[in-house]
Coordinates of C-alpha atoms in Angstrom, one line a residue:
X172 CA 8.2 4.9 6.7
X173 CA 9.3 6.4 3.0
X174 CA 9.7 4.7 0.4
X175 CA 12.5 5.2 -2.0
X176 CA 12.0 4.8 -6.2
X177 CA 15.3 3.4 -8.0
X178 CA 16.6 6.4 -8.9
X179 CA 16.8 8.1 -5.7
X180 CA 17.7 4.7 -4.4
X181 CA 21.4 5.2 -6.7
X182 CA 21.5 8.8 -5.0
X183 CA 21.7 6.7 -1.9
X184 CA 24.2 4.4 -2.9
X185 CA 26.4 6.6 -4.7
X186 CA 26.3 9.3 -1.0
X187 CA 26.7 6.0 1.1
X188 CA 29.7 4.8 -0.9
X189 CA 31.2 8.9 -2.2
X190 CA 30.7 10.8 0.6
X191 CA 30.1 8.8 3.6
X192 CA 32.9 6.6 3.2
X193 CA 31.5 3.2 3.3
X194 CA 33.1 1.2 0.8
X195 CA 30.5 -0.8 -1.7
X196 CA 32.1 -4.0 -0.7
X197 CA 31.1 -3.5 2.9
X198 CA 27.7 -2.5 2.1
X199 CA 27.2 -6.2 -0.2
X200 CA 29.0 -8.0 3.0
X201 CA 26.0 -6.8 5.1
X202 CA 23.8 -7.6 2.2
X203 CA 25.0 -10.6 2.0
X204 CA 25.0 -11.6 6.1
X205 CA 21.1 -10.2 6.1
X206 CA 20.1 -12.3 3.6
X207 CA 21.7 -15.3 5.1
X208 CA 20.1 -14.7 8.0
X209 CA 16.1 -14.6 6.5
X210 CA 17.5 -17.9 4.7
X211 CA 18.2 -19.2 7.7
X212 CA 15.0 -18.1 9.1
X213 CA 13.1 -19.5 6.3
X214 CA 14.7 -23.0 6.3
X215 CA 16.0 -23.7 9.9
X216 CA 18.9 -24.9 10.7
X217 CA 20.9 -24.4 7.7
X218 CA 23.2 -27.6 8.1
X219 CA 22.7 -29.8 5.2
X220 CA 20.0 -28.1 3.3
X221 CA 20.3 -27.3 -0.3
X222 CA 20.6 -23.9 -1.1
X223 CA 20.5 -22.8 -4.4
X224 CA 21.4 -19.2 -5.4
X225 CA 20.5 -17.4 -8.4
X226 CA 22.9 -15.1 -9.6
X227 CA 22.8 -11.9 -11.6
X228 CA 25.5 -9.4 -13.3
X229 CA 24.9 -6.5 -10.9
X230 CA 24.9 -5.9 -7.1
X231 CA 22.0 -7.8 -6.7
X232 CA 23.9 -11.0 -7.5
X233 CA 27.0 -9.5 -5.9
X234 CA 24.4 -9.7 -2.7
X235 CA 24.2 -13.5 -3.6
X236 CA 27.2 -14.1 -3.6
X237 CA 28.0 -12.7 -0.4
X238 CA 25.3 -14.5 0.6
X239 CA 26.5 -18.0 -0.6
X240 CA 29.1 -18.1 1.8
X241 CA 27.7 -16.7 5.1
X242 CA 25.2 -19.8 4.6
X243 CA 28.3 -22.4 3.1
X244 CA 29.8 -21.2 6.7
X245 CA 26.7 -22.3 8.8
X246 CA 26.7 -25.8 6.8
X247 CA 24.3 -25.1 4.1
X248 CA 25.2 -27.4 0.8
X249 CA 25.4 -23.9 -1.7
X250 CA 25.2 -24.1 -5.5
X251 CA 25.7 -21.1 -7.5
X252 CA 23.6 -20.8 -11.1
X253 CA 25.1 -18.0 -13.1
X254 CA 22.5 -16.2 -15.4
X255 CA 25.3 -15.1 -17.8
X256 CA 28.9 -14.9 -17.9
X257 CA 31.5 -14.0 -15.1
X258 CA 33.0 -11.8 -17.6
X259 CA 29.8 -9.6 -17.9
X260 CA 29.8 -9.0 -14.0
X261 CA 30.0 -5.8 -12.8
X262 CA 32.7 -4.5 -10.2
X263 CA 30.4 -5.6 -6.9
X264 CA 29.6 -8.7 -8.4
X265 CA 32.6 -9.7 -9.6
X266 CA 34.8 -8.7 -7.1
X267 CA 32.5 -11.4 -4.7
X268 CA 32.6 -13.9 -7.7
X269 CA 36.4 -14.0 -7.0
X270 CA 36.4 -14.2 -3.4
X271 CA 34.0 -17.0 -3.8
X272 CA 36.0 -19.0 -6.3
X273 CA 38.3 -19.9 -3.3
X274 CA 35.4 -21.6 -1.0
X275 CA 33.8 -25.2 -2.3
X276 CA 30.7 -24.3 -4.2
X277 CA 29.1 -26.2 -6.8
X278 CA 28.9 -23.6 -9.8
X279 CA 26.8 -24.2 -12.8
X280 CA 26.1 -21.9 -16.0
X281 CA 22.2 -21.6 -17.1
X282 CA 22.9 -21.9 -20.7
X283 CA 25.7 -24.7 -20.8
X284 CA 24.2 -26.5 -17.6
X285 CA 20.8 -26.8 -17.9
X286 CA 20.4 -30.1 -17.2
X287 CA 22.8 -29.8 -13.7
X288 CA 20.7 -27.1 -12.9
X289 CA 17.4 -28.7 -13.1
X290 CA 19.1 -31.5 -11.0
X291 CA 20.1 -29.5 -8.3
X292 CA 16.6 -27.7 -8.7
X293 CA 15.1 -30.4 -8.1
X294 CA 16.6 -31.4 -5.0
X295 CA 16.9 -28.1 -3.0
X296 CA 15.2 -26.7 0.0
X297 CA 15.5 -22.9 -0.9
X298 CA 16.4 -20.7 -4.1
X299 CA 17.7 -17.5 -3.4
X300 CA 17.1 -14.9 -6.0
X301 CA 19.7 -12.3 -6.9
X302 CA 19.5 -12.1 -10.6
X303 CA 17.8 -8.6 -10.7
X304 CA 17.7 -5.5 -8.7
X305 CA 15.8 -2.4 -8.4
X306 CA 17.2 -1.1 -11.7
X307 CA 14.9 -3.0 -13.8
X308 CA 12.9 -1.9 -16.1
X309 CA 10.7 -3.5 -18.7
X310 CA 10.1 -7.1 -19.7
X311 CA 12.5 -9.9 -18.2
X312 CA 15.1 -11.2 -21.0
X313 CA 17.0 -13.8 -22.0
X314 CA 18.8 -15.7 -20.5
X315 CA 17.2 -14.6 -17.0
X316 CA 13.7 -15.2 -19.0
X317 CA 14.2 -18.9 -19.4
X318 CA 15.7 -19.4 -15.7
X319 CA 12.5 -17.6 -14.5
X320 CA 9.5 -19.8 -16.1
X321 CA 11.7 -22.9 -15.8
X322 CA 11.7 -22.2 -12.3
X323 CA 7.9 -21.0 -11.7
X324 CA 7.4 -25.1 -12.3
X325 CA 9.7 -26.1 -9.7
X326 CA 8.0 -26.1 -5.5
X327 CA 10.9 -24.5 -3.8
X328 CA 10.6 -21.5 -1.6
X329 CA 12.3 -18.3 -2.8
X330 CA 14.2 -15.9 -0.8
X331 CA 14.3 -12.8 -3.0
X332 CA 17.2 -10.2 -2.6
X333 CA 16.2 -6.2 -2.6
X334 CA 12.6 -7.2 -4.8
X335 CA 11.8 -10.6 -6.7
X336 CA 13.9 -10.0 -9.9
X337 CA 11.2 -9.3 -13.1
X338 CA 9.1 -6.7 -10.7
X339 CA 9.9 -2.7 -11.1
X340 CA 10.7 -1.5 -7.9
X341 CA 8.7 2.4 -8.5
X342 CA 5.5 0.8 -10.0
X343 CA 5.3 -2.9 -9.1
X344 CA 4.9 -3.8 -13.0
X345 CA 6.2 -7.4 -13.9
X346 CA 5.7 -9.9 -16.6
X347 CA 7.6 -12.4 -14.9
X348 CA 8.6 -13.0 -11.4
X349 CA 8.9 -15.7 -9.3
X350 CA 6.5 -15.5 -5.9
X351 CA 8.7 -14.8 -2.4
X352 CA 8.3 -16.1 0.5
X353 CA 10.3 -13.4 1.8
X354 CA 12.1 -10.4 0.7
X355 CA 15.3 -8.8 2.3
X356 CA 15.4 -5.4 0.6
X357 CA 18.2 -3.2 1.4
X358 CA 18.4 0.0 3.3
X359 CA 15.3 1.4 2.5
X360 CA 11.8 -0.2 1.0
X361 CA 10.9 0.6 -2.2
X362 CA 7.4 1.4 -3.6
X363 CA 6.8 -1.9 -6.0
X364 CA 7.3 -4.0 -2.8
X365 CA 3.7 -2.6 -2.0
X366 CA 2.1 -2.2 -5.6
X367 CA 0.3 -5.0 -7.2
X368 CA 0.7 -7.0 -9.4
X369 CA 4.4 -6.8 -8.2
X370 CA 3.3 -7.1 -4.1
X371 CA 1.8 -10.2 -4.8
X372 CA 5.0 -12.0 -5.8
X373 CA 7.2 -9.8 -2.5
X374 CA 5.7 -12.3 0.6
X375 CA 7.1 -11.2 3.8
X376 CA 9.2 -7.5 3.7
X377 CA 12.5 -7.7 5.9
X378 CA 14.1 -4.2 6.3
X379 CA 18.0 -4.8 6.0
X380 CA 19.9 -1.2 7.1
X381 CA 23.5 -3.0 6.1
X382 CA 24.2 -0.7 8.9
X383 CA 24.1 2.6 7.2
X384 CA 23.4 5.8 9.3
X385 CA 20.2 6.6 9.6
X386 CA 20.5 9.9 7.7
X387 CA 21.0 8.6 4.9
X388 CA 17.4 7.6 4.4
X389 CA 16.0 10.5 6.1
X390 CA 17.7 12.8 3.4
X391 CA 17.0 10.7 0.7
X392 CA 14.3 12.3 -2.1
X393 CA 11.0 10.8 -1.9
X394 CA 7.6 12.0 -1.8
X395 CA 6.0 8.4 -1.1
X396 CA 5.6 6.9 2.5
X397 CA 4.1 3.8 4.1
X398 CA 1.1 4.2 5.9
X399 CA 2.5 2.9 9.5
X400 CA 1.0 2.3 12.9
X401 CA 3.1 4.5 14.2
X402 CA 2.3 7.1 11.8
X403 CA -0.9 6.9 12.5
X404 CA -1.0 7.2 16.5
X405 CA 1.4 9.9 16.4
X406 CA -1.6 12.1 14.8
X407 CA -4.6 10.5 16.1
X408 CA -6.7 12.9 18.8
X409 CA -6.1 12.3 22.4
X410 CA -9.6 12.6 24.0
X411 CA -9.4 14.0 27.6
X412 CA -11.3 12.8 30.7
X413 CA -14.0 15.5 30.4
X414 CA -14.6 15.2 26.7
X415 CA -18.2 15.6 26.1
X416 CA -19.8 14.6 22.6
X417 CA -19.9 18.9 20.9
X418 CA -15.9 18.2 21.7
X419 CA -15.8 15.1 19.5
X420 CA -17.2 16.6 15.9
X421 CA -20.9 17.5 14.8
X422 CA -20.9 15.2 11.3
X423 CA -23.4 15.8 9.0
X424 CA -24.3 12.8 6.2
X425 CA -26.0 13.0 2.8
X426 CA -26.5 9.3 1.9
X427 CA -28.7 6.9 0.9
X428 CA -31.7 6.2 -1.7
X429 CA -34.1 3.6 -2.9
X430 CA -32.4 0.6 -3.2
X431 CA -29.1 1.9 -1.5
X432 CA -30.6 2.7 2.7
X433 CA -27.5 -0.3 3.5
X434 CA -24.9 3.2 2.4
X435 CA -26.1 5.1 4.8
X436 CA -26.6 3.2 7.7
X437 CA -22.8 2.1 7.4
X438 CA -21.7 5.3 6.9
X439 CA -23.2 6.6 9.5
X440 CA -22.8 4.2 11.9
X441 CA -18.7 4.1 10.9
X442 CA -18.5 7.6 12.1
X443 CA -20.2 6.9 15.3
X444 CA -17.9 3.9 16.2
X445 CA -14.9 6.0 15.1
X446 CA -15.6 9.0 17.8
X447 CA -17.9 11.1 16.3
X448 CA -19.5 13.4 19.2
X449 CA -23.0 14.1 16.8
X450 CA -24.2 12.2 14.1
X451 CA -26.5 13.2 11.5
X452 CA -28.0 11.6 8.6
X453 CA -30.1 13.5 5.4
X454 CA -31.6 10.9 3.1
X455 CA -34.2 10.8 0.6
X456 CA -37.7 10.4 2.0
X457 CA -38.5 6.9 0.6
X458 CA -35.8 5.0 3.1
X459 CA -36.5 7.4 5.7
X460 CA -38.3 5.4 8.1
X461 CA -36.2 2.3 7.7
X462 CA -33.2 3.8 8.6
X463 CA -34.9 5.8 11.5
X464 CA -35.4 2.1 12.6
X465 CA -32.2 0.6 12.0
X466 CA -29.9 3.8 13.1
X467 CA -30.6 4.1 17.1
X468 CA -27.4 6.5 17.4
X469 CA -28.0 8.5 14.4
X470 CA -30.2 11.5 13.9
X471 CA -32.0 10.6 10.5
X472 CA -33.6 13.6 8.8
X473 CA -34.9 14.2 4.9
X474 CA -33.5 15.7 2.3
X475 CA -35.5 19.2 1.8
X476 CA -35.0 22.4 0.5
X477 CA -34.7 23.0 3.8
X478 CA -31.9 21.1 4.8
X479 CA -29.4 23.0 2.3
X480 CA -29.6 25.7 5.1
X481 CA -29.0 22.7 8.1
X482 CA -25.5 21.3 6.4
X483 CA -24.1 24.7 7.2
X484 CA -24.5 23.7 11.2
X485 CA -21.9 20.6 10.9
X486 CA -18.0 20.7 11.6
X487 CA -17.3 18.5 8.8
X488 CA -20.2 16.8 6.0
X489 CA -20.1 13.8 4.3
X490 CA -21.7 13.5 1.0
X491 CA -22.1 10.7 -1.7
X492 CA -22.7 7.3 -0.5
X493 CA -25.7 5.2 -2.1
X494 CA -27.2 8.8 -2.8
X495 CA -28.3 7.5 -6.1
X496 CA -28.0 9.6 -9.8
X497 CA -31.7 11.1 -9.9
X498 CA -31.5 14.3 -11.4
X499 CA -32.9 16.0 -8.5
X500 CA -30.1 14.2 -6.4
X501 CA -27.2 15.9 -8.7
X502 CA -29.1 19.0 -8.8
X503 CA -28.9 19.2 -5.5
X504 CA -25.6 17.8 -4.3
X505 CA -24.4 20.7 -7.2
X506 CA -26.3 23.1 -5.4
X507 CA -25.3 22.1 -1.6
X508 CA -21.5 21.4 -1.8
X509 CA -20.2 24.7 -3.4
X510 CA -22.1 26.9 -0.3
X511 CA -19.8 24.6 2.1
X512 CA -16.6 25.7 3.9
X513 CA -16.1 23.2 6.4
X514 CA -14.0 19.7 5.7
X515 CA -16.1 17.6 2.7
X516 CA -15.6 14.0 2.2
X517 CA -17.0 13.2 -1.3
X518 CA -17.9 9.7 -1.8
X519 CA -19.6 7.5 -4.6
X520 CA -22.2 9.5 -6.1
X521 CA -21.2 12.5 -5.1
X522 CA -18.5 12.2 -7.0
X523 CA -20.3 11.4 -10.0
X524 CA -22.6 14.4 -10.1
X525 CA -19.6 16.5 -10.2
X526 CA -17.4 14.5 -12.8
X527 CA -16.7 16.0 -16.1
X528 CA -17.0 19.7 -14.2
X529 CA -13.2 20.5 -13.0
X530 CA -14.4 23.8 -12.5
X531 CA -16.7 22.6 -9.8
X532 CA -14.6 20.4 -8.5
X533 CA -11.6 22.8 -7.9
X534 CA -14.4 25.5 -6.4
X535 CA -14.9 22.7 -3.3
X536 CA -13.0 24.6 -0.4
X537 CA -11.6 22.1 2.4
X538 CA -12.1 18.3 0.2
X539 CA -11.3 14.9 -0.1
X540 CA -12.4 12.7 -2.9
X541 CA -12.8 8.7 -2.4
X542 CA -12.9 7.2 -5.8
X543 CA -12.9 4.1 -6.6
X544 CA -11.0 3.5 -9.9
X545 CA -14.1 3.9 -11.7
X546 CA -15.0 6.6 -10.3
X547 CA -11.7 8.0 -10.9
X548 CA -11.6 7.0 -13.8
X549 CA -14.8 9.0 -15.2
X550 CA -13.3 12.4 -13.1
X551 CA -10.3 12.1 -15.1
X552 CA -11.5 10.9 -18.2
X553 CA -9.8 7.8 -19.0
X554 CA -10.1 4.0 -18.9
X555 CA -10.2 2.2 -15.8
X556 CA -7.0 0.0 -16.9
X557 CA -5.3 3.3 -17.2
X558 CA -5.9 3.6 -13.4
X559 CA -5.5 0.8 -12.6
X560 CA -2.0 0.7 -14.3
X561 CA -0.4 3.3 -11.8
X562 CA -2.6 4.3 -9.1
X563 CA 0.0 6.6 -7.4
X564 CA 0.1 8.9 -10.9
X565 CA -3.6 8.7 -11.2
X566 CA -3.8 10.0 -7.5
X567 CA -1.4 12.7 -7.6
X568 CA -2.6 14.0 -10.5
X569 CA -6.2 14.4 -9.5
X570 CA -4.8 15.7 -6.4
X571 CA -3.1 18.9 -8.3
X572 CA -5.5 18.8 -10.7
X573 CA -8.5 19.6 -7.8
X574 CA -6.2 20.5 -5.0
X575 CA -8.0 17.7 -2.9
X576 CA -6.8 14.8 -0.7
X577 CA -7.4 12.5 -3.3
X578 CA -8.0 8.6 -1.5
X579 CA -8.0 6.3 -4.3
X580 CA -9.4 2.7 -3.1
X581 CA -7.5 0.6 -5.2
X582 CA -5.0 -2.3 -3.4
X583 CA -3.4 -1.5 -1.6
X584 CA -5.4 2.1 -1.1
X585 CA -3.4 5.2 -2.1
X586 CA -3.2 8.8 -0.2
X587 CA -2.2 11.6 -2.3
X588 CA -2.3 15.4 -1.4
X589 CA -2.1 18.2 -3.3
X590 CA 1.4 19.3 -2.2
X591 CA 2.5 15.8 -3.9
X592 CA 3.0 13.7 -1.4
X593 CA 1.5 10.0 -1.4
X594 CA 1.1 7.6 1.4
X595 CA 0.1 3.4 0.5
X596 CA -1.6 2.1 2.7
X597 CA -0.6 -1.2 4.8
X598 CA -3.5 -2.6 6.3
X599 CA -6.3 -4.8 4.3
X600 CA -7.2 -7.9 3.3
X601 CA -9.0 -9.5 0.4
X602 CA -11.9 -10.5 2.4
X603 CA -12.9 -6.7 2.3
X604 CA -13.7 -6.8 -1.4
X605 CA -16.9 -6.7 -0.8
X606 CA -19.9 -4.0 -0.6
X607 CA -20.1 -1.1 1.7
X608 CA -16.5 -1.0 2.7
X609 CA -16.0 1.7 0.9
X610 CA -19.2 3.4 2.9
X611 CA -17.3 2.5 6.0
X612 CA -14.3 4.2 5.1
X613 CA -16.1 7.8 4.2
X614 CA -17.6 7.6 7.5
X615 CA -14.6 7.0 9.9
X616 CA -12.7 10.0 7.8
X617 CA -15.7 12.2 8.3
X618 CA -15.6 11.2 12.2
X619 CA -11.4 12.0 12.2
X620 CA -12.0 15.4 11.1
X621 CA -14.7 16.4 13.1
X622 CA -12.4 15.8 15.9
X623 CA -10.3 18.1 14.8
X624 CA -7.1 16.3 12.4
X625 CA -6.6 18.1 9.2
X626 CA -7.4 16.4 5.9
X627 CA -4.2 14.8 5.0
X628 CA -4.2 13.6 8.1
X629 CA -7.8 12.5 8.8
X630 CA -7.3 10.6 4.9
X631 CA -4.4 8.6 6.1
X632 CA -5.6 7.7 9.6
X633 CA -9.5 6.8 8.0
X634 CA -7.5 4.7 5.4
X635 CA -5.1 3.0 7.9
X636 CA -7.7 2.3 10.8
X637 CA -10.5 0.9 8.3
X638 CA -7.9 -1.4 7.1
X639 CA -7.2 -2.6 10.3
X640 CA -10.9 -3.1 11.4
X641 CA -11.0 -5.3 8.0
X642 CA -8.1 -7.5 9.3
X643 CA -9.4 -7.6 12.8
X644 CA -12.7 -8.9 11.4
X645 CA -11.0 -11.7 9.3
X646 CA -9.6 -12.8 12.2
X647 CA -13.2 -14.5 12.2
X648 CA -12.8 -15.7 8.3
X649 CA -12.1 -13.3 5.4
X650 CA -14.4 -15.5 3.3
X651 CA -18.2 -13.8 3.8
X652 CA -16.8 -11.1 5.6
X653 CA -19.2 -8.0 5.7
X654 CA -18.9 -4.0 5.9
X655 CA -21.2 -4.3 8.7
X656 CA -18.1 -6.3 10.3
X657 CA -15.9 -3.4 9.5
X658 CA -18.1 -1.1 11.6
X659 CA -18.2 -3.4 14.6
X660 CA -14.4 -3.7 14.9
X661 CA -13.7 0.1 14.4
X662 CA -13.5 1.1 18.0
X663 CA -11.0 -1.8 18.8
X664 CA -8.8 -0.5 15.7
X665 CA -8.5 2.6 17.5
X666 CA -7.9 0.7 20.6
X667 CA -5.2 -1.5 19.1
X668 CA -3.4 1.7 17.7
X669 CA -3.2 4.1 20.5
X670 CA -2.5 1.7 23.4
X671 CA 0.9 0.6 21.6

């Protein structure tokens, strides 16, 4: 599903209303019906509840207003709170402002009314928020400011119209929002509604077309997309009744060291319950035997001079997790990885042997890198805050910079390839913050593209389905949750997705 940034969002408004001939007033009527609708979803029966609507100068509040009286129709009590001044409106808003100044609402100004409005505050059964829209930018400000933290004290659910007014609809940035239950956002979603800090404030995402063509959002610019379910079937393998296990991807794994055998036995064992015909695992002699014991589906094998030669055998390799940073380790993973030319997933330590050496890096033929934001933040040389800050730039530009498939496993986890494109992921929970999921994940993409998807694809689909294993698990309980959990629930993942 793509996602749309602000400003191509106006592209889309402007073609909807310019060249496609729906007028703006029809397009805030729908608006305005689709949010009354998740209000009345949210509250019941809207006879008799209180209904308070928060209303901005722009379209946003001009989508309140419509709003206001689809749900006066259906019986709801409605009381309008104007932000600022109906003279400051602009021509969507105010033109609804006029229509509504003919029905009964109860309409109160923040600054003169404060008191009124913390009266009817306190009384209602919803709050609709239409004070901003997806042209914000910044830090909330007066008078919307005040409004905002007054009502952060007050325990009434919030409907939020397009995104909750204070978050940035490209980045998710806000200093001030109030948290949705729900949020009806119009015609196409936009990329805060899935960025954090701003996704934590969003609740549940309703999709509202306002009953636009479909082309209009298909031609829109964007080079972002939700990672979907159905994105993900329509590319995963199709195994056929004869497959046998040379059909299904010969993985090779360098992973694991003293103190970090638990790395390589979930990698491993992720690509084995993700369809991985041949599994094997190099690790360094000191877990060797343990993990022999432990991984009854895995070939376990040590890391020799030898086995530089051996990686050359596998369809796709797998390199990095709990590997450790001995210097023989880097030497060695600096040695092995530029002789390779089948699909590499980097991981963890492998990573970290090559960081500060973009030369290296860019040399790797057919990659992708899993960072963490750590990680990523030592490959590109700044803080992790910076990171942190905007995970799609961070990705995107290591992506270019190392012309990888760049998976950066932040929340929610971020896909970019080198052509700059970028997918967010949708599935995951918190109870995955936890050890070895990240393991997990570099196993089930090494799996995907030994049976044969391409590396953008084998990215998104590895993201997307360990996700999913993580929210099958916490099905159980996301509190003590485990990697190990991950691994278990991978084949029904896979189940889930292709039998829909």
């Amino acid at each position: 599903m793509k996602l749309i940034a602000s400003e191509a969002m106006k592209k889309v408004d402007t073609k909807a209303i310019g060249e496609m001939g729906i007028p703006e007033a029809v397009l805030i009527e729908n608006a305005g019906r689709a949010v009354a609708d998740a209000a009345a979803d949210l509250m019941g029966d809207p006879r008799e509840k209180r209904v308070i609507l928060l209303i901005g100068k722009g379209n946003n509040g001009g989508d309140g207003l419509a709003a206001a009286r689809f749900l006066l129709k259906r019986g709801a009590l409605v009381t309008l709170v104007l932000a600022e001044a109906p003279e400051s409106f602009g021509p969507g808003a105010a033109l609804q402002y006029k229509i509504c100044q003919s029905f009964p609402f109860t309409i109160l100004r923040w600054e003169k009314d404060q008191n009124e409005v913390l009266q009817a505050c306190a009384q209602a059964d919803l709050f609709i928020d239409a004070l901003l829209g997806t042209s914000f930018h910044g830090k909330v400000r007066e008078p919307i400011r005040s409004l905002l933290e007054t009502l952060q004290m007050v325990p009434v659910p919030v409907l939020a119209v397009d995104i909750p007014s204070g978050v940035e609809a490209d980045h998710g940035y806000t200093d001030l929002a109030l948290h949705a239950r729900a949020t009806v956002t119009m015609i196409a979603p936009k990329p805060g509604l899935y960025l954090y800090p701003g996704a934590g404030y969003t609740g549940k995402i309703i999709l509202a077309d306002l009953n636009t063509p479909p082309s209009l959002v298909l031609e829109a610019e964007s080079n972002a997309e939700l990672l979907t379910e159905d994105l993900v079937r329509h590319v995963l393998p199709k195994r056929p009744p004869n497959a046998h296990k040379g059909m299904n991807g010969r993985v090779g794994i360098l992973a694991g060291s003293l103190g970090y055998a638990g790395a390589a036995e979930l990698c491993s064992k992720a690509a084995v319950r993700a369809g991985a015909g041949l599994v094997t695992l190099y690790t360094q002699p000191e877990v060797l035997q343990p993990l022999i014991i432990k991984s009854t589906e895995v070939m376990v094998r040590p890391v020799t001079e030898a086995s530089l030669k051996a990686f050359r055998s596998f369809d796709v390799v797998a390199a990095g997790p709990g590997a450790g940073k001995a210097p023989e380790t880097v030497q060695y993973l600096r040695e092995l990885l530029p002789q390779l030319s089948q699909p590499l997933v980097l991981d963890a330590d492998g990573l970290n042997a090559l960081a500060g050496d973009d030369a290296l890096l860019q040399s790797l033929q057919k990659k992708i890198f899993t960072p963490h934001p750590g990680e990523m933040a030592r490959l590109l040389g700044k803080s992790t805050g910076e990171i942190l800050q905007d995970p799609v730039r961070a990705a995107l530009e290591g992506a270019a910079r190392w012309q990888a498939v760049v998976v950066l496993k932040c929340t929610p986890v971020v896909v970019a390839l080198p052509n700059g494109q970028v997918f967010i992921n949708t599935t995951g929970n918190e109870g995955m913050a936890t050890g070895g999921c990240g393991d997990v994940l570099t196993g089930t993409i090494a799996a995907l593209l030994g049976q044969g998807l391409d590396l953008g694809q084998a990215a998104c689909c590895g993201v997307y389905l360990q996700g999913l294993a993580g929210d099958l698990a916490a099905e159980g309980g996301k509190i003590g949750l485990a990697a190990g959990d991950l691994v278990t629930h991978l084949p029904a993942a896979l189940d889930k997705v292709k039998k829909r």
